Short mmCIF file of C-alpha atoms in Angstrom, two decimals:
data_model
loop_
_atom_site.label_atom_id
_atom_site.label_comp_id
_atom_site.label_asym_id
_atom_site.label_seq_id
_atom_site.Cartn_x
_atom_site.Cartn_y
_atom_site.Cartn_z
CA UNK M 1116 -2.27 -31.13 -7.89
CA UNK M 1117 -5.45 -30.14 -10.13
CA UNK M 1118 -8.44 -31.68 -8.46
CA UNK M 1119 -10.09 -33.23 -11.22
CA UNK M 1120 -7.08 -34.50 -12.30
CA UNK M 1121 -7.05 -36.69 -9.27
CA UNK M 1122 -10.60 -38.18 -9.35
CA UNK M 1123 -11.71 -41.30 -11.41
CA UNK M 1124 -15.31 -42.58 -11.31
CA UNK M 1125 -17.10 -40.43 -8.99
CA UNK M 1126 -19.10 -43.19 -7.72
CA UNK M 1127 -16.42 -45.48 -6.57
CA UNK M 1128 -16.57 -46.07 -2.98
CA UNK M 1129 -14.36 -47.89 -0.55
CA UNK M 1130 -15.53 -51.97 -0.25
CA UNK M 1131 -13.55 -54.21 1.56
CA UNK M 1132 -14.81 -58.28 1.65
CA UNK M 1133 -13.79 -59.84 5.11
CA UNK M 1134 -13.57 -63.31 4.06
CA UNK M 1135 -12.27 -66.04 6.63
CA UNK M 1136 -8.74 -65.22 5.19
CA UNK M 1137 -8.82 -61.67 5.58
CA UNK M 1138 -10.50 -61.60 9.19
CA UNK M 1139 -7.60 -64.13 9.80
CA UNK M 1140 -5.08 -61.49 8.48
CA UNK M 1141 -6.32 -58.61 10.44
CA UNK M 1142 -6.20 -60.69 13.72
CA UNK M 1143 -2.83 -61.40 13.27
CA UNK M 1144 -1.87 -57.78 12.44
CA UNK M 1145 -3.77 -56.77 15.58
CA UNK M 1146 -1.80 -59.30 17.70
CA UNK M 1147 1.22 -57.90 16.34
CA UNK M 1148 0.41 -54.77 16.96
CA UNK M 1149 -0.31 -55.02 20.30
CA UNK M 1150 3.33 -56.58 20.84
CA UNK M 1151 4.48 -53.60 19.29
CA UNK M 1152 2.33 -51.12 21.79
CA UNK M 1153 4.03 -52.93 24.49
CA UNK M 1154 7.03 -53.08 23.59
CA UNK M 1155 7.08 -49.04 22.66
CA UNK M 1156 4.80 -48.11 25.77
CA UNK M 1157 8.22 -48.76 28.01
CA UNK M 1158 10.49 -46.43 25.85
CA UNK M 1159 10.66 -42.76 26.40
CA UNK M 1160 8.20 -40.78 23.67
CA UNK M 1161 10.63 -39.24 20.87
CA UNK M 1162 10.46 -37.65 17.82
CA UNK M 1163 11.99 -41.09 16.50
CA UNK M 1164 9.54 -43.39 18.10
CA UNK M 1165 6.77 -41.23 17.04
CA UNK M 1166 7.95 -41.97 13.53
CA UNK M 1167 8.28 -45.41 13.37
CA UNK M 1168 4.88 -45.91 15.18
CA UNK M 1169 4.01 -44.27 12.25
CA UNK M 1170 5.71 -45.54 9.29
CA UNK M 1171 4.34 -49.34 11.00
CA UNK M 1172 0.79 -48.17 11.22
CA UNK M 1173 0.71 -47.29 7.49
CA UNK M 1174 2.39 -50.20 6.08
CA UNK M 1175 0.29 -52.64 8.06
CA UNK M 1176 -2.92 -50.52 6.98
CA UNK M 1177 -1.83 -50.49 3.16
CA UNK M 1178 -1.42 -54.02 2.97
CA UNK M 1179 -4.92 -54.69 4.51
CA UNK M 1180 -6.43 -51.77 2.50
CA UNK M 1181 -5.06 -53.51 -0.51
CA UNK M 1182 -8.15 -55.87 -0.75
CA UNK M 1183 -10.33 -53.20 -1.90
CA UNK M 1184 -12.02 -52.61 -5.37
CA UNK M 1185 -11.65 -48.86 -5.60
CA UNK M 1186 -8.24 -47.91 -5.88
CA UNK M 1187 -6.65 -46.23 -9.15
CA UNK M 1188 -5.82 -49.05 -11.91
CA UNK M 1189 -4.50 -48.45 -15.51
CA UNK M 1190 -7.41 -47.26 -17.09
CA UNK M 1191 -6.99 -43.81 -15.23
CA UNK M 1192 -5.07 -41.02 -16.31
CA UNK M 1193 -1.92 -40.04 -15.08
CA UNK M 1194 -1.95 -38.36 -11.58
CA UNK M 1195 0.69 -36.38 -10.19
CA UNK M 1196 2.18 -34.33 -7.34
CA UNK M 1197 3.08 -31.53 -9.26
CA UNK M 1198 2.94 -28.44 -10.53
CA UNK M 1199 1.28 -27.27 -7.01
CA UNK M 1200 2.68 -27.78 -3.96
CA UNK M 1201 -0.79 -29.65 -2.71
CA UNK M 1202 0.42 -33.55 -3.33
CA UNK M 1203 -2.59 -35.64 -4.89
CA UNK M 1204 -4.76 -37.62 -2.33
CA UNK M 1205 -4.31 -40.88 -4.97
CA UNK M 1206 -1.65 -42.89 -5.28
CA UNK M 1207 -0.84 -44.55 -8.17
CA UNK M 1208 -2.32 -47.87 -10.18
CA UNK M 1209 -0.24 -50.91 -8.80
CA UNK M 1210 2.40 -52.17 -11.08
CA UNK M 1211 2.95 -48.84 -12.35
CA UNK M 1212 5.74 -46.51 -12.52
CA UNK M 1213 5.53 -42.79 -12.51
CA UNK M 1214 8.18 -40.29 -12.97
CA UNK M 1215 7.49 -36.68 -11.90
CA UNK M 1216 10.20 -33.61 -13.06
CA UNK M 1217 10.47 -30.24 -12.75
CA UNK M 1218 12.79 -27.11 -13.13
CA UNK M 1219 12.17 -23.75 -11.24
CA UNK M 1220 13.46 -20.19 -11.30
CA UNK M 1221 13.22 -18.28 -8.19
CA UNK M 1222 14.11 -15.04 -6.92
CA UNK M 1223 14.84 -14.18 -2.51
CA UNK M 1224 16.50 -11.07 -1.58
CA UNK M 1225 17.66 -9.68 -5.36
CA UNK M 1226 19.55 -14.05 -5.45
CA UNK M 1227 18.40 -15.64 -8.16
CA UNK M 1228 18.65 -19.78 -8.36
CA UNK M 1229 17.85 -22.03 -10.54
CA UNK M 1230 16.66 -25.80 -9.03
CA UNK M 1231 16.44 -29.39 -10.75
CA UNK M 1232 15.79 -31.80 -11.91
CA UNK M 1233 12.98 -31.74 -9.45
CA UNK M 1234 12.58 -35.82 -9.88
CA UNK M 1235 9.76 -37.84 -8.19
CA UNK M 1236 9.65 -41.53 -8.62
CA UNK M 1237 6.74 -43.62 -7.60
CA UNK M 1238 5.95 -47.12 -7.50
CA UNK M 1239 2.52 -48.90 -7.35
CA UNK M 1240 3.31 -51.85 -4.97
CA UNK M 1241 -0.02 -52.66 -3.71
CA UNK M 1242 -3.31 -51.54 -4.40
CA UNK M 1243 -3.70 -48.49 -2.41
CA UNK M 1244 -0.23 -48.12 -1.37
CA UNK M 1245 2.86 -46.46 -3.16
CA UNK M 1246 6.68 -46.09 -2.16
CA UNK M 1247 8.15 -42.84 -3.94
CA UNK M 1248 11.35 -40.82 -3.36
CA UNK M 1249 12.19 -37.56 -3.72
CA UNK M 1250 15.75 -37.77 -5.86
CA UNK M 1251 18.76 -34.94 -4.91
CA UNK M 1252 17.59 -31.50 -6.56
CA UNK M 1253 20.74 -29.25 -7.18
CA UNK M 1254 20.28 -25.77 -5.90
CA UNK M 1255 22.68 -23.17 -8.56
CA UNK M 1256 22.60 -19.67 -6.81
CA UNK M 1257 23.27 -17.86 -10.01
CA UNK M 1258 25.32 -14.86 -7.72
CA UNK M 1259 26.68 -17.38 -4.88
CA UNK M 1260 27.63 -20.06 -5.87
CA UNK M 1261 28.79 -21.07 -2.20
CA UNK M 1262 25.25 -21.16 -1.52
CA UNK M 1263 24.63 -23.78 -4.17
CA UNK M 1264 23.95 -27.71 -3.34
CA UNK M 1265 21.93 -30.70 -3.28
CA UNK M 1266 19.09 -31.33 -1.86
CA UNK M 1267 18.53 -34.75 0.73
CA UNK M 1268 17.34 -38.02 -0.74
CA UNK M 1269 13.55 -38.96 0.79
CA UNK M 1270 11.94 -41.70 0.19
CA UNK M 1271 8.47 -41.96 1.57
CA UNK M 1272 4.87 -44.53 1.99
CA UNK M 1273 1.72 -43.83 0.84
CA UNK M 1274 -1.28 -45.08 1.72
CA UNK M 1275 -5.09 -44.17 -0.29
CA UNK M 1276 -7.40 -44.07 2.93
CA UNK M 1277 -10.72 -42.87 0.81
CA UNK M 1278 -12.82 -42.22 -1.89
CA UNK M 1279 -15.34 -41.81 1.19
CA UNK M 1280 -18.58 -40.77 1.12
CA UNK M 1281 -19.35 -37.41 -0.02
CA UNK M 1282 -16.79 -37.32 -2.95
CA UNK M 1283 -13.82 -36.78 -1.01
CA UNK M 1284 -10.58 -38.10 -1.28
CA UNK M 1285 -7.57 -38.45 1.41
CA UNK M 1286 -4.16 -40.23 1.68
CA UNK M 1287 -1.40 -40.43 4.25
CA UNK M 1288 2.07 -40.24 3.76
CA UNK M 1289 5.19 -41.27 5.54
CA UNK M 1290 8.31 -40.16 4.46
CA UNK M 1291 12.07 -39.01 5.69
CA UNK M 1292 14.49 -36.85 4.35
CA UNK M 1293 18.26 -38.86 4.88
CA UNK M 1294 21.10 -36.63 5.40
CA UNK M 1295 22.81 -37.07 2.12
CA UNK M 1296 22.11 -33.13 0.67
CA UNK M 1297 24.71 -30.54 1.05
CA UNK M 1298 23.65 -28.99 4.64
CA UNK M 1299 23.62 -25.25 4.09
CA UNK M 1300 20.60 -26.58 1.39
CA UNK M 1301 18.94 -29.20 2.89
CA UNK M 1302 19.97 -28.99 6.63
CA UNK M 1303 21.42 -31.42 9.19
CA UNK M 1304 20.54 -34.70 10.38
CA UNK M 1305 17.20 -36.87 9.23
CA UNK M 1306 13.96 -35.07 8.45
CA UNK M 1307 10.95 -37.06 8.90
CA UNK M 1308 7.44 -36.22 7.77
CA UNK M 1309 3.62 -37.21 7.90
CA UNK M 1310 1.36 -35.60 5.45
CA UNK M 1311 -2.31 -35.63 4.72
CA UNK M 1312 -3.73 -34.76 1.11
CA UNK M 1313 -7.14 -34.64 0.08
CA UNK M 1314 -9.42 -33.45 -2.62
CA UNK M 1315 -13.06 -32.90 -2.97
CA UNK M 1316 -14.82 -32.81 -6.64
CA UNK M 1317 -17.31 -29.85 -7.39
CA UNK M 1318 -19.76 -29.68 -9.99
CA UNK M 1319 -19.29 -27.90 -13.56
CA UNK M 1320 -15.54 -28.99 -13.46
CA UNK M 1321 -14.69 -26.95 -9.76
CA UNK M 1322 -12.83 -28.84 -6.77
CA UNK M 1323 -10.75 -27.40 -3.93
CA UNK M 1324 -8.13 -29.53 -2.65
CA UNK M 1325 -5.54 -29.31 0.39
CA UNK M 1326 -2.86 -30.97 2.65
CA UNK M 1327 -1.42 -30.62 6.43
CA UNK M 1328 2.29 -31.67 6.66
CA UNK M 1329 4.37 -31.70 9.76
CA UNK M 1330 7.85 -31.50 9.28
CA UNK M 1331 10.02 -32.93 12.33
CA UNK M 1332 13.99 -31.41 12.05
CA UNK M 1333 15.53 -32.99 15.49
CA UNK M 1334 18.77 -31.40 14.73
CA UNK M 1335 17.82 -28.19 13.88
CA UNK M 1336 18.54 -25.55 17.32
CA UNK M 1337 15.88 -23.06 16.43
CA UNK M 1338 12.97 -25.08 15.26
CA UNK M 1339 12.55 -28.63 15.49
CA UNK M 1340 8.54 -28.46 13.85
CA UNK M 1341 6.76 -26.94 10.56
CA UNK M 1342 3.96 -27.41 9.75
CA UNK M 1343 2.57 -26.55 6.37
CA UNK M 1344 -0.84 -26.23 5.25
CA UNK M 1345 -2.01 -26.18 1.84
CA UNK M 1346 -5.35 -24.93 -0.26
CA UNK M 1347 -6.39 -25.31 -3.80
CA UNK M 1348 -8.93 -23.96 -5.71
CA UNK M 1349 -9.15 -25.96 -9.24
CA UNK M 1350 -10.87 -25.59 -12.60
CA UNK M 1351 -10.88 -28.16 -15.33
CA UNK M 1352 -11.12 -26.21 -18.48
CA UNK M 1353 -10.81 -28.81 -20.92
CA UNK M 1354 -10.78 -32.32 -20.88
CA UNK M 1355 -7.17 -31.89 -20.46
CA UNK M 1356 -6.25 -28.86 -19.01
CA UNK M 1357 -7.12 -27.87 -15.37
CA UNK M 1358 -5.54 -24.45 -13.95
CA UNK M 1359 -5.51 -23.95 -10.19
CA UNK M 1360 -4.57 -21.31 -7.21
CA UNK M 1361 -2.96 -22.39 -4.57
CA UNK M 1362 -2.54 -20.95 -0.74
CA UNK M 1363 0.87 -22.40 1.19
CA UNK M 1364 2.00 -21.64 4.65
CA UNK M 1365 4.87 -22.83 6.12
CA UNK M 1366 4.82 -22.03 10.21
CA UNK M 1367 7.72 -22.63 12.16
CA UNK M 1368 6.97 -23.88 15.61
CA UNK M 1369 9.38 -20.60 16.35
CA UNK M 1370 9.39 -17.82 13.94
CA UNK M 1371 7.18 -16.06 11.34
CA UNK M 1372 5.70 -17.90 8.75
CA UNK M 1373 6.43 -18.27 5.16
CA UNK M 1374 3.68 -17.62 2.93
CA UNK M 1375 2.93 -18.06 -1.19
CA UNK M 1376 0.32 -17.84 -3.62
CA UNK M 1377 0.88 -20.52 -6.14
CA UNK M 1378 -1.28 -20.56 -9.61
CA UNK M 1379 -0.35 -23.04 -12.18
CA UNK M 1380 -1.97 -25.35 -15.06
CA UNK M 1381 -1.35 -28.75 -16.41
CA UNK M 1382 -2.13 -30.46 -19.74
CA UNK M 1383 -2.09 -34.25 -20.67
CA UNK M 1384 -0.61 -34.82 -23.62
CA UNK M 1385 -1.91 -38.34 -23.43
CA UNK M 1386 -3.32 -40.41 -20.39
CA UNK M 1387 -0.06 -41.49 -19.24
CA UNK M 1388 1.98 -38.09 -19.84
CA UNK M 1389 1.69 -34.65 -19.00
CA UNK M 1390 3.45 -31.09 -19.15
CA UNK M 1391 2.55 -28.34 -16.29
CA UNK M 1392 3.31 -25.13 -15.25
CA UNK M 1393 3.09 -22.74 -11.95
CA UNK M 1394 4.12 -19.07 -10.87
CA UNK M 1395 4.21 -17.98 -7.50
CA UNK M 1396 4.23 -15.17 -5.69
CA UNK M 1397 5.92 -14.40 -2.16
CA UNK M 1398 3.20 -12.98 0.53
CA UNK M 1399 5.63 -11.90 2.94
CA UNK M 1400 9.28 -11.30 3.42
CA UNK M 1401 10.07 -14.89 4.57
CA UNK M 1402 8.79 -16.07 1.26
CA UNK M 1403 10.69 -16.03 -2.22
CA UNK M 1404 9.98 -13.15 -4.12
CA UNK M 1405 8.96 -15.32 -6.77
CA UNK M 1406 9.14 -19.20 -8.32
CA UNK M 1407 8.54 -20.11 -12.29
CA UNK M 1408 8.44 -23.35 -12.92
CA UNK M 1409 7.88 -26.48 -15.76
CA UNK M 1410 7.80 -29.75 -15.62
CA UNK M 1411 7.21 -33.39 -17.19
CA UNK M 1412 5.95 -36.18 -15.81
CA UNK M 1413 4.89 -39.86 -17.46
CA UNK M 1414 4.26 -43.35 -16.51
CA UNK M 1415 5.07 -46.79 -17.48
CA UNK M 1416 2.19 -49.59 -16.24
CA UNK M 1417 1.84 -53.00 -15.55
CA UNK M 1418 5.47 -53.82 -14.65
CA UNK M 1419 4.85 -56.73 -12.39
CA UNK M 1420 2.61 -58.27 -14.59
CA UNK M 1421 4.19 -61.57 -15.48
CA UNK M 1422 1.67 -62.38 -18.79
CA UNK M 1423 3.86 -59.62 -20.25
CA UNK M 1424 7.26 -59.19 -21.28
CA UNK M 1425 7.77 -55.67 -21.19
CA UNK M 1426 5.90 -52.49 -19.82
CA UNK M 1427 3.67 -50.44 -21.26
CA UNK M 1428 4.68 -47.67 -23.23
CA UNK M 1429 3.21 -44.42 -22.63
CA UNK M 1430 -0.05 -43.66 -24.47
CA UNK M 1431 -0.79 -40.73 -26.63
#
């Protein structure tokens, strides 16, 4: 996701009042949580209980984080986690809907597929925190089509942890993959995830960006961990169009890794819509030779608010 594309003003910072009610609220999380620590503490350490740990911490965090002044809103343009690979570090204005799509071209081994609708959704509910799910992608392999499919539904939590100081931004994300795809495309059993994205703004229009995912597959026999890292180099060459290149590695905890170099643009047809592209290359032979890829994304705001009647159209 295009770094400047992410940031709003660049001297927001994070400010959270501890009223009487709110130092009243975090005592009672803390309480709970330490019920929880127990209560975990005396069950074996899994891949499972690692992820639910998890999943608590940021809900519980993104509800207290909610009480700050500095999170996305309405008057921002749209943000998405597309056309790169790199997610954005900011979630989405509360009350707001955003829906991300995409359709790619790829070529591994002389196979050619074609995958989509590449469909985000996410949902402002809280300030600071957004739920989104990844919707089933079909998979056509134009030669075999025995190798075609969907892809697993995954919905996922994510929490804004910045801007902090120094113009940076970060996030964390919580998300699992349900078995619902077509295996030989998506693979077996639940995939859970934790991701961090973040972004730092340059001068003269530059940022770099990046994000560390770990991928947990308990069913899988041959490796049950990936981790992928991401980086971004991003220029904004209008006031809106940004074009980026983009580093990703995927490494197995067994294996050799899968490597691309990812290069891409957006530009906003208004602040609530957007068309982007990216190209990628394969760096190695675990890689796909190559990727093409479109996409669309827009979003509808303020659908919570009850002083109106219906949501906000996107703007031009």
């Amino acid at each position: 996701m295009p770094v400047q594309s992410r940031r709003r003003k660049p001297n927001r910072r994070l400010a959270i009042y501890l009223t009487p009610e709110i130092e009243c609220e975090m005592m009672n999380r803390a309480r709970s949580f330490a019920r929880m620590g127990f209560a975990f503490a005396c069950a074996p350490l899994t891949v499972g209980k690692d992820t639910i740990i998890l999943a608590t911490l940021l809900v519980y965090l993104g509800t207290i984080s909610a009480k700050a002044d500095s999170c996305p809103s309405i008057k921002d343009e749209i943000v998405t986690d597309r056309p790169d690979i790199t997610n954005s570090s900011i979630v989405i204005p509360w009350g707001s809907l955003q829906i991300e799509n995409g359709v790619n071209l790829s070529m591994r081994d002389g196979d050619r597929s074609i995958d989509g609708t590449n469909t985000r959704l996410r949902f402002g509910i809280a300030n600071c925190l957004e739920f989104l799910v990844d919707t089933p992608t079909y998979f056509a392999n134009v030669r075999s089509p025995q190798n075609s499919g969907f892809s697993d539904v995954a919905p996922a939590l994510k929490w804004q942890i910045s801007p902090v100081p120094g113009r940076v931004d970060l996030s964390a994300v919580f998300g699992v993959a349900l078995p619902t795809g077509t295996a030989n495309i998506a693979g077996l059993g639940a995939q859970p995830y934790l991701q961090f994205p973040w972004s730092w703004e340059l001068s003269s229009g530059w940022g770099l960006s990046g994000m560390f995912t770990e991928f947990f597959r308990p069913s899988d026999l041959t490796s049950k961990r990936v981790t992928e890292t991401t980086f971004v180099i991003e220029k904004k060459v209008t006031e809106r169009m940004s074009l980026f290149v983009e580093y990703v590695g995927d490494y197995p905890e067994r294996g050799s890794p899968a490597q691309l170099l990812n290069s891409g643009g957006l530009y906003r047809l208004g602040p609530n819509q957007q068309l982007d592209f990216h190209v990628a290359l394969g760096l190695n032979h675990n890689a796909p030779n190559y990727i093409v890829g479109v996409g669309y994304s827009v979003r509808f705001d303020e659908l919570f608010s009850a002083r109106r009647s219906a949501p906000i159209a996107p703007r031009n």
